[in-house]
Coordinates of C-alpha atoms and ligand atoms in Angstrom, one line a residue:
X1 CA -24.4 7.1 -9.1
X2 CA -24.4 9.6 -12.0
X3 CA -21.6 12.1 -12.4
X4 CA -22.4 15.7 -13.4
X5 CA -20.3 17.9 -15.7
X6 CA -20.9 21.7 -15.8
X7 CA -19.5 23.0 -19.1
X8 CA -19.0 26.6 -19.8
X9 CA -19.2 27.2 -23.6
X10 CA -18.8 30.6 -25.2
X11 CA -20.7 31.8 -28.3
X12 CA -18.6 34.4 -30.0
X13 CA -18.6 36.2 -33.4
X14 CA -19.5 39.6 -34.8
X15 CA -22.8 41.5 -34.2
X16 CA -25.8 40.1 -36.0
X17 CA -24.3 36.8 -37.1
X18 CA -27.0 34.9 -35.1
X19 CA -25.4 34.0 -31.8
X20 CA -28.5 34.7 -29.7
X21 CA -30.6 33.0 -32.3
X22 CA -28.5 29.8 -32.3
X23 CA -28.7 29.6 -28.5
X24 CA -32.4 30.2 -28.4
X25 CA -33.0 27.6 -31.1
X26 CA -30.9 25.1 -29.3
X27 CA -32.2 25.7 -25.8
X28 CA -35.8 26.8 -26.4
X29 CA -36.5 25.6 -29.9
X30 CA -37.6 29.1 -31.0
X31 CA -36.6 31.6 -33.7
X32 CA -37.3 35.3 -34.0
X33 CA -36.8 37.6 -37.0
X34 CA -36.7 40.5 -34.6
X35 CA -33.3 41.7 -33.8
X36 CA -32.9 42.3 -30.1
X37 CA -29.5 43.4 -28.8
X38 CA -29.6 43.1 -25.1
X39 CA -26.6 44.6 -23.5
X40 CA -24.2 42.5 -21.5
X41 CA -23.4 38.9 -21.0
X42 CA -26.0 36.2 -20.4
X43 CA -26.1 32.5 -20.5
X44 CA -28.7 29.8 -21.1
X45 CA -28.6 26.3 -19.7
X46 CA -29.4 23.0 -21.3
X47 CA -29.2 19.7 -19.4
X48 CA -28.2 16.7 -21.4
X49 CA -28.4 13.1 -20.4
X50 CA -25.0 12.5 -22.1
X51 CA -24.6 8.8 -21.4
X52 CA -25.8 6.4 -18.7
X53 CA -23.2 7.7 -16.3
X54 CA -23.1 11.4 -17.1
X55 CA -25.4 14.4 -17.0
X56 CA -24.0 17.4 -18.8
X57 CA -25.1 20.8 -17.7
X58 CA -24.2 22.9 -20.7
X59 CA -24.0 26.7 -20.2
X60 CA -24.0 28.7 -23.4
X61 CA -22.6 32.1 -22.8
X62 CA -23.9 34.8 -25.1
X63 CA -22.6 38.4 -25.6
X64 CA -24.4 41.5 -26.7
X65 CA -23.0 44.9 -27.3
X66 CA -19.4 44.0 -26.9
X67 CA -19.0 42.4 -30.3
X68 CA -18.0 45.7 -31.9
X69 CA -14.7 45.7 -30.0
X70 CA -13.8 42.3 -31.6
X71 CA -12.7 40.9 -28.3
X72 CA -13.9 40.0 -24.8
X73 CA -12.5 40.5 -21.4
X74 CA -10.7 37.7 -19.6
X75 CA -13.5 37.4 -17.1
X76 CA -15.8 36.3 -19.8
X77 CA -13.4 33.6 -21.0
X78 CA -12.5 32.4 -17.5
X79 CA -12.9 28.6 -17.1
X80 CA -14.6 28.2 -20.5
X81 CA -14.0 24.7 -21.8
X82 CA -15.1 25.3 -25.4
X83 CA -16.5 27.8 -27.9
X84 CA -18.8 28.2 -30.9
X85 CA -17.4 30.8 -33.3
X86 CA -20.2 32.0 -35.5
X87 CA -20.2 34.0 -38.7
X88 CA -23.0 35.1 -41.1
X89 CA -22.7 33.4 -44.5
X90 CA -24.3 36.4 -46.2
X91 CA -21.6 38.9 -44.9
X92 CA -18.0 38.3 -45.8
X93 CA -16.7 40.7 -43.2
X94 CA -18.1 38.5 -40.4
X95 CA -16.2 35.5 -41.9
X96 CA -13.0 37.6 -42.0
X97 CA -13.6 38.4 -38.3
X98 CA -13.6 34.7 -37.4
X99 CA -9.8 34.6 -37.0
X100 CA -9.8 37.6 -34.8
X101 CA -12.3 35.8 -32.5
X102 CA -10.4 32.6 -32.6
X103 CA -7.2 34.4 -31.8
X104 CA -8.9 36.2 -28.9
X105 CA -10.2 32.9 -27.6
X106 CA -6.9 31.2 -27.8
X107 CA -5.0 34.0 -26.2
X108 CA -7.3 34.2 -23.2
X109 CA -8.3 30.7 -22.3
X110 CA -6.5 27.3 -22.7
X111 CA -6.7 23.8 -21.3
X112 CA -4.5 23.0 -18.3
X113 CA -1.9 21.5 -20.6
X114 CA -1.8 24.8 -22.6
X115 CA -3.6 23.6 -25.7
X116 CA -6.5 25.6 -27.1
X117 CA -10.0 24.8 -25.9
X118 CA -12.1 23.0 -28.5
X119 CA -13.9 25.3 -30.9
X120 CA -16.5 24.6 -33.6
X121 CA -17.0 27.0 -36.5
X122 CA -20.6 27.9 -37.5
X123 CA -21.4 29.3 -40.9
X124 CA -24.8 30.5 -39.9
X125 CA -27.8 31.7 -42.1
X126 CA -27.2 28.9 -44.6
X127 CA -30.9 29.2 -45.5
X128 CA -30.1 32.4 -47.3
X129 CA -28.0 30.5 -49.9
X130 CA -31.0 29.4 -51.8
X131 CA -31.9 33.1 -52.1
X132 CA -28.5 33.8 -53.8
X133 CA -27.5 35.9 -50.8
X134 CA -24.2 34.2 -49.9
X135 CA -20.8 35.4 -51.3
X136 CA -18.2 32.8 -52.3
X137 CA -16.2 31.6 -49.3
X138 CA -13.0 29.7 -49.0
X139 CA -13.4 25.9 -48.5
X140 CA -14.4 25.7 -44.8
X141 CA -13.1 22.2 -44.4
X142 CA -9.5 23.3 -45.1
X143 CA -9.9 26.6 -43.3
X144 CA -11.3 25.1 -40.1
X145 CA -8.5 22.5 -40.0
X146 CA -5.8 25.1 -40.7
X147 CA -7.0 27.3 -37.9
X148 CA -7.5 24.6 -35.3
X149 CA -11.3 24.2 -35.2
X150 CA -12.4 20.7 -34.2
X151 CA -15.3 20.9 -36.6
X152 CA -17.4 23.2 -38.8
X153 CA -21.1 23.3 -39.8
X154 CA -23.3 25.3 -42.1
X155 CA -26.2 26.1 -39.8
X156 CA -29.5 27.9 -39.8
X157 CA -31.1 29.0 -36.6
X158 CA -34.1 29.9 -38.7
X159 CA -34.6 26.5 -40.2
X160 CA -33.0 24.5 -37.4
X161 CA -30.3 23.1 -39.7
X162 CA -27.3 21.5 -38.0
X163 CA -27.6 23.4 -34.7
X164 CA -27.8 20.2 -32.6
X165 CA -25.1 18.6 -34.7
X166 CA -22.7 21.5 -34.2
X167 CA -23.2 21.7 -30.5
X168 CA -23.1 17.9 -30.1
X169 CA -19.8 17.8 -31.9
X170 CA -18.4 20.5 -29.6
X171 CA -19.6 18.7 -26.5
X172 CA -18.1 15.4 -27.7
X173 CA -14.8 17.0 -28.1
X174 CA -15.0 18.7 -24.7
X175 CA -16.0 15.4 -23.0
X176 CA -13.1 13.6 -24.6
X177 CA -10.8 16.2 -23.1
X178 CA -12.6 16.0 -19.8
X179 CA -12.4 12.2 -19.7
X180 CA -8.7 12.3 -20.5
X181 CA -8.1 14.8 -17.7
X182 CA -10.2 12.8 -15.3
X183 CA -8.3 9.6 -16.1
X184 CA -5.0 11.4 -15.6
X185 CA -6.2 12.5 -12.2
X186 CA -7.6 9.0 -11.4
X187 CA -11.0 10.2 -10.4
X188 CA -13.0 7.5 -8.8
X189 CA -15.9 6.0 -10.8
X190 CA -19.2 7.7 -10.2
X191 CA -17.7 10.8 -8.5
X192 CA -19.6 14.0 -8.9
X193 CA -17.4 16.5 -10.5
X194 CA -18.6 19.9 -11.3
X195 CA -16.6 22.1 -13.7
X196 CA -16.0 24.9 -13.5
X197 CA -15.7 25.1 -9.8
X198 CA -17.7 28.3 -9.2
X199 CA -21.4 28.5 -8.6
X200 CA -23.7 30.0 -11.2
X201 CA -26.9 28.5 -9.9
X202 CA -28.5 31.8 -9.0
X203 CA -28.3 32.8 -12.6
X204 CA -29.0 29.5 -14.3
X205 CA -32.2 29.4 -16.3
X206 CA -33.5 27.5 -19.2
X207 CA -34.6 23.9 -19.3
X208 CA -33.8 20.4 -18.6
X209 CA -35.1 17.3 -20.2
X210 CA -33.2 17.0 -23.4
X211 CA -33.8 13.3 -24.2
X212 CA -30.2 12.5 -24.9
X213 CA -27.8 13.4 -27.7
X214 CA -29.2 14.0 -31.1
X215 CA -27.5 12.0 -33.8
X216 CA -25.2 13.9 -36.1
X217 CA -26.7 15.2 -39.3
X218 CA -24.6 15.5 -42.4
X219 CA -23.1 18.8 -43.1
X220 CA -24.1 20.7 -46.2
X221 CA -21.2 20.6 -48.7
X222 CA -19.8 17.3 -47.4
Ligands
GDP301 P1 -26.3 38.2 -32.7 O1 -26.0 39.6 -32.6 O2 -25.1 37.4 -33.2 O3 -26.8 37.6 -31.4 O4 -27.4 37.9 -33.7 P2 -29.0 37.6 -33.5 O5 -29.2 36.2 -33.0 O6 -29.6 38.7 -32.8 O7 -29.5 37.6 -35.0 C1 -29.4 38.8 -35.9 C2 -30.4 38.7 -36.9 O8 -30.2 37.6 -37.8 C3 -31.8 38.6 -36.4 O9 -32.7 39.4 -37.2 C4 -32.1 37.1 -36.6 O10 -33.5 36.9 -36.8 C5 -31.3 36.8 -37.9 N1 -30.9 35.4 -38.0 C6 -30.2 34.7 -37.0 N2 -30.0 33.5 -37.4 C7 -30.5 33.4 -38.7 C8 -30.5 32.3 -39.6 O11 -30.0 31.2 -39.4 N3 -31.1 32.6 -40.8 C9 -31.6 33.8 -41.1 N4 -32.2 34.0 -42.3 N5 -31.6 34.8 -40.2 C10 -31.0 34.6 -39.0
MG302 MG1 -27.1 38.6 -29.6

């Protein structure tokens, strides 16, 4: 019997950094140049055959219109198990906002043992570097470790660079935490465990059929 994990993952960062584009690229394999700021909170679903025993239902929670406040309400963060923190490599101010978003995340949601939920840093729009449009940034390897990210990737939703790798890295970290938690609670093998415990099914949309986990691609700059 397969077990099922429902993972609520937040996608946060300043307005225009590419949050919606990252989600659309990952879930629907599309990219649009046209900026469309829908208002409110929305989520997309992707079903992953994670391993032989596990199906992951990954909910990616998007925000629109509330980025300008630099923080989100506790309701948005509730029962999240991980986050993508996105900035735009062409705009330094969006990088400077990363710590504000990470701080907001860590202050509003935590694992049951009190430690922060796993977060991966996305330096998005890396396709613009070849056009000379990216200002010099601090070394992201050191920065991400220092501020508690479990990984970082230079991504492009436009070119589909490292989007799968970044999200796979996050899910791996989340699943490690989940497995440790399940082991501590001695869950029987093959049990169906749905996390979080509330029902989003009416709102779920998107697609199933991801053929497993993509292999990790090397990060630019490694
Ligand atoms: P959000 O406000 O964070 O959700 O940002 P959007 O996803 O709406 O993207 C804002 C703008 O950046 C849109 O015009 C997108 O087409 C563009 N964009 C998003 N990701 C990329 C990327 O990887 N490369 C480039 N060149 N543009 C991008
Ligand atoms: Mg958006």
